[in-house]
XYZ file of C-alpha atoms in Angstrom:
313
model
C -19.188 -0.791 -27.921
C -19.952 -3.502 -24.320
C -17.403 -5.328 -22.597
C -18.187 -9.324 -21.175
C -16.091 -8.695 -18.169
C -17.385 -7.288 -14.770
C -15.476 -3.701 -14.593
C -13.021 -2.330 -12.023
C -12.026 1.007 -11.667
C -8.703 2.411 -10.277
C -7.447 5.981 -9.270
C -3.597 6.153 -9.070
C -1.040 8.348 -8.443
C 2.117 10.161 -6.709
C 1.235 11.226 -2.786
C -0.418 14.671 -2.577
C -2.126 14.817 -6.438
C -5.440 14.715 -5.491
C -6.471 10.990 -5.751
C -9.032 10.934 -2.942
C -11.252 14.196 -3.928
C -11.155 12.818 -7.758
C -12.433 9.375 -5.969
C -15.462 11.491 -3.912
C -16.208 13.203 -7.208
C -16.629 9.453 -8.637
C -18.660 8.035 -5.856
C -21.074 11.306 -5.992
C -21.776 9.888 -9.961
C -21.536 5.864 -10.276
C -22.459 3.157 -7.699
C -18.913 2.329 -7.042
C -17.294 1.714 -3.066
C -13.866 2.831 -2.628
C -11.345 0.033 -1.822
C -7.965 2.203 -0.041
C -4.584 0.971 -1.354
C -2.448 2.739 1.014
C -0.407 0.758 3.060
C -0.727 2.721 6.451
C -4.137 4.003 6.559
C -4.791 0.327 7.500
C -3.910 1.473 10.559
C -6.278 2.862 13.792
C -5.362 6.044 15.285
C -2.894 6.541 12.644
C -5.208 9.413 10.717
C -3.131 12.533 10.712
C -0.042 11.603 9.140
C -2.100 9.270 6.710
C -3.947 12.204 5.907
C -6.805 9.760 6.450
C -10.382 11.257 5.277
C -11.939 12.085 7.717
C -15.194 10.886 10.044
C -17.890 12.661 7.812
C -16.471 11.127 4.955
C -16.036 7.309 6.115
C -19.224 7.780 7.811
C -21.425 8.722 4.384
C -18.362 7.378 1.872
C -18.073 3.786 1.663
C -14.445 2.790 2.358
C -12.838 -0.639 2.558
C -9.436 -1.629 4.083
C -8.946 1.584 6.001
C -8.880 1.485 10.224
C -8.355 -2.621 9.565
C -5.446 -3.199 11.894
C -3.917 -1.701 15.164
C -0.541 -0.429 15.495
C 1.194 -3.115 16.396
C -0.122 -5.295 14.177
C 1.478 -6.299 10.471
C -0.280 -6.489 6.952
C 1.840 -7.449 3.723
C 1.057 -7.229 -0.150
C -0.255 -10.490 0.125
C -2.614 -9.959 2.964
C -3.749 -7.188 0.715
C -4.397 -9.320 -2.201
C -6.412 -11.785 -0.703
C -8.493 -9.041 0.648
C -8.350 -7.246 -2.630
C -9.631 -10.306 -4.366
C -12.716 -10.807 -1.639
C -13.951 -7.449 -2.051
C -14.306 -7.728 -5.950
C -15.962 -10.471 -5.507
C -18.830 -9.471 -2.925
C -18.966 -5.503 -4.330
C -19.938 -7.580 -7.832
C -22.245 -9.817 -6.310
C -23.998 -6.315 -5.199
C -23.855 -4.392 -8.887
C -21.034 -2.238 -7.003
C -18.137 -1.282 -8.870
C -14.583 -1.544 -6.743
C -12.529 1.376 -6.710
C -9.022 1.024 -6.132
C -7.728 4.256 -4.903
C -4.166 4.820 -3.057
C -0.431 5.376 -3.580
C 0.774 2.057 -2.423
C 1.671 1.035 -5.748
C 3.964 -1.843 -5.003
C 0.203 -3.632 -3.769
C -1.209 -2.078 -7.198
C 1.120 -4.174 -9.224
C 0.945 -7.325 -7.164
C -2.894 -7.114 -7.732
C -3.267 -6.384 -11.293
C -0.068 -8.539 -12.582
C -0.243 -11.740 -10.427
C 2.762 -14.238 -8.659
C 6.132 -12.177 -8.670
C 8.954 -14.347 -10.006
C 10.723 -16.157 -7.146
C 14.687 -15.137 -6.517
C 17.350 -17.490 -7.552
C 19.310 -19.407 -4.784
C 22.218 -17.860 -3.294
C 24.897 -20.353 -1.934
C 26.202 -17.653 -0.129
C 22.467 -16.882 1.842
C 22.285 -20.372 2.255
C 25.533 -21.187 4.145
C 24.568 -18.055 6.230
C 21.437 -19.816 7.520
C 22.834 -22.657 8.059
C 25.412 -21.496 9.958
C 22.798 -19.567 11.837
C 21.126 -22.970 12.883
C 24.096 -24.271 13.732
C 24.489 -21.203 16.601
C 20.493 -20.890 17.643
C 18.411 -24.293 15.764
C 15.953 -24.982 13.147
C 12.871 -23.943 15.620
C 14.553 -20.485 17.335
C 14.837 -19.825 13.263
C 10.912 -21.169 12.690
C 10.575 -18.476 15.160
C 12.017 -15.876 12.788
C 9.826 -16.825 10.550
C 6.428 -16.158 12.601
C 7.883 -12.495 13.159
C 8.893 -11.586 9.736
C 5.537 -13.601 7.508
C 3.409 -15.592 10.331
C 1.495 -16.879 6.965
C 4.782 -18.852 6.100
C 5.315 -19.731 9.211
C 2.092 -21.215 9.397
C 2.621 -23.783 6.641
C 5.963 -24.660 7.613
C 7.053 -27.850 10.311
C 9.269 -26.392 12.881
C 12.088 -29.168 11.950
C 11.637 -28.780 8.128
C 14.532 -27.252 7.644
C 14.828 -26.996 3.788
C 11.472 -24.852 3.819
C 13.358 -23.027 6.988
C 16.174 -21.961 4.775
C 13.922 -21.416 1.590
C 11.677 -19.432 3.562
C 14.154 -17.189 5.064
C 16.633 -17.111 1.869
C 13.644 -15.648 0.136
C 12.835 -12.886 2.550
C 16.720 -12.341 2.856
C 17.309 -11.460 -0.570
C 13.924 -9.653 -1.500
C 13.362 -8.194 2.101
C 9.187 -9.481 0.835
C 7.361 -11.396 2.872
C 8.065 -14.774 1.501
C 4.168 -15.241 1.317
C 3.331 -12.568 -1.267
C 5.099 -14.399 -3.782
C 3.151 -17.505 -3.690
C -0.765 -15.954 -3.284
C -2.563 -17.924 -6.614
C -3.969 -15.294 -7.910
C -4.639 -14.536 -12.038
C -4.173 -11.069 -13.555
C -7.093 -9.115 -12.915
C -6.549 -7.877 -17.032
C -7.730 -11.281 -18.145
C -11.147 -12.065 -16.468
C -12.274 -8.108 -15.859
C -12.370 -4.975 -17.777
C -9.718 -2.679 -15.897
C -10.240 0.786 -16.728
C -7.213 2.742 -14.537
C -6.961 6.714 -14.275
C -3.591 7.707 -13.983
C -2.730 10.853 -12.211
C 0.199 13.115 -13.500
C 1.329 17.030 -13.939
C 3.660 18.311 -16.131
C 4.817 20.728 -13.508
C 7.004 18.881 -10.710
C 7.218 21.899 -8.258
C 3.921 22.152 -7.955
C 3.613 18.789 -6.674
C 6.634 19.789 -4.054
C 4.501 22.480 -3.126
C 1.168 20.357 -2.653
C 3.336 17.889 -0.628
C 5.131 20.558 1.299
C 1.916 21.980 2.163
C 0.523 18.766 3.307
C 2.956 18.157 5.729
C 2.885 21.035 7.618
C -0.605 21.103 7.723
C -0.132 17.598 9.425
C 2.159 19.125 11.872
C 0.196 21.893 12.900
C -3.033 19.582 13.086
C -1.107 17.476 15.979
C 0.653 14.716 14.395
C 3.270 14.604 16.817
C 1.247 14.208 19.483
C -0.917 11.172 17.540
C 2.161 9.479 17.194
C 2.949 9.802 21.236
C -0.106 8.341 22.187
C -0.010 5.688 19.767
C 3.452 4.615 20.913
C 3.145 4.365 24.634
C -0.716 2.856 23.943
C 0.414 0.210 21.730
C 4.406 0.235 22.964
C 5.845 1.000 19.395
C 8.885 1.268 18.685
C 11.265 2.729 15.197
C 10.849 -1.166 14.104
C 7.200 -1.733 14.438
C 5.887 -1.656 10.653
C 3.444 1.291 11.050
C 6.149 3.368 11.929
C 7.902 2.559 9.111
C 5.351 5.479 6.990
C 6.686 8.386 6.542
C 5.860 11.298 8.921
C 5.613 8.413 11.632
C 9.051 7.139 11.280
C 10.308 11.092 11.670
C 8.110 11.678 14.630
C 9.488 8.303 16.404
C 13.052 9.344 15.819
C 12.547 12.761 17.447
C 10.838 10.924 19.827
C 13.509 8.473 20.907
C 16.267 11.516 20.675
C 17.474 10.781 17.546
C 15.839 13.735 15.941
C 16.451 17.569 16.657
C 12.842 19.037 16.899
C 13.626 21.682 14.461
C 14.818 19.024 11.828
C 11.206 16.796 11.678
C 9.190 18.859 8.597
C 11.984 19.356 6.590
C 13.346 15.271 6.837
C 9.451 14.494 6.252
C 9.125 16.669 3.000
C 12.248 15.400 1.385
C 11.009 11.347 2.472
C 7.675 12.185 1.108
C 9.642 13.921 -2.009
C 11.784 10.932 -2.341
C 8.750 8.407 -1.877
C 7.061 10.469 -4.373
C 9.720 10.265 -6.854
C 10.040 6.168 -6.592
C 6.007 6.403 -7.054
C 6.407 8.450 -10.442
C 8.525 5.118 -11.159
C 6.441 2.376 -10.517
C 3.730 4.974 -12.542
C 5.642 3.587 -15.663
C 4.376 -0.056 -15.352
C 0.950 1.110 -15.877
C 0.480 1.557 -19.573
C -2.705 1.336 -20.619
C -3.881 3.315 -17.852
C -5.829 6.422 -18.566
C -3.640 9.414 -17.485
C -5.021 12.372 -16.591
C -3.370 15.673 -16.230
C -4.099 17.532 -13.026
C -3.013 20.877 -14.442
C -6.071 21.414 -16.614
C -9.767 21.927 -15.911
C -11.954 18.567 -15.349
C -14.323 18.711 -18.520
C -17.899 16.693 -17.885
C -16.523 14.360 -21.344
C -14.057 13.383 -18.950
C -16.974 11.570 -16.492
C -18.809 10.427 -19.700
C -16.045 8.552 -20.810
C -15.665 7.010 -17.365
C -19.669 6.221 -17.716
C -19.043 4.301 -21.046
C -16.114 1.823 -19.505
C -18.297 1.027 -16.029
C -21.208 -1.001 -17.921
C -22.165 -3.744 -16.452
C -21.849 -7.156 -19.485
């Protein structure tokens, strides 16, 4: 049955489950271009700890939203959604199929389902912000907004007390850049034919073994040297957004003397397993996705199903 909407393909799943490998197999067969949905792969020179595709793969297979920021720059879900919408339009104009691949499921959720609901107002938080303004001034609070959300800061005057207060209130209540709540985007499902592949496993211990093997491999390849080099080059600290990524955060703590050398790998494995657990919870939100069990052999019938779904109207 033909679909009157343009296709978008996505591969979602927890870390280490094999999303990139499947993406490369699909790319061999169909006119797709990969759009990375990974909040760490956006950074240049962060290669080992992100398990970024190597130079040959990036040269031979078209990727987007990889290596677009330096490690001392910020990027948020709002920026991702804007970039993703532009890429979708551009690729469809060239008769290419956008294929989103990655494990930053908060990005996927925002892109798929549109605007988040704004948090309710809090009199306690607003009083706290007013007290800060009395002590430091509203213009200095505006400077704070520039640090946490430049998009919002550029739209607010330095003396606009009401809007400064609301922006800071949203950030304190949610921990998210306030601009991410105001992106005007329709649900993708309303405009496009979404084909979403959700990678799963019935053997959680197998996934844990993959995480352990990949983590140890990263350190053997020189993750500590990679972090040390970019820390010095870009003046990074533990508070830098890029250094919140798992692996980088643990190495930074080691370099700063906060974590013993013999604990780095175990701490990284533990944090990655916790991330995996959160990702599996997020995956439940994508109820209409096609579930693919990685424990079973990938049959040719799978690619036939994908081919039928990816037809342009």
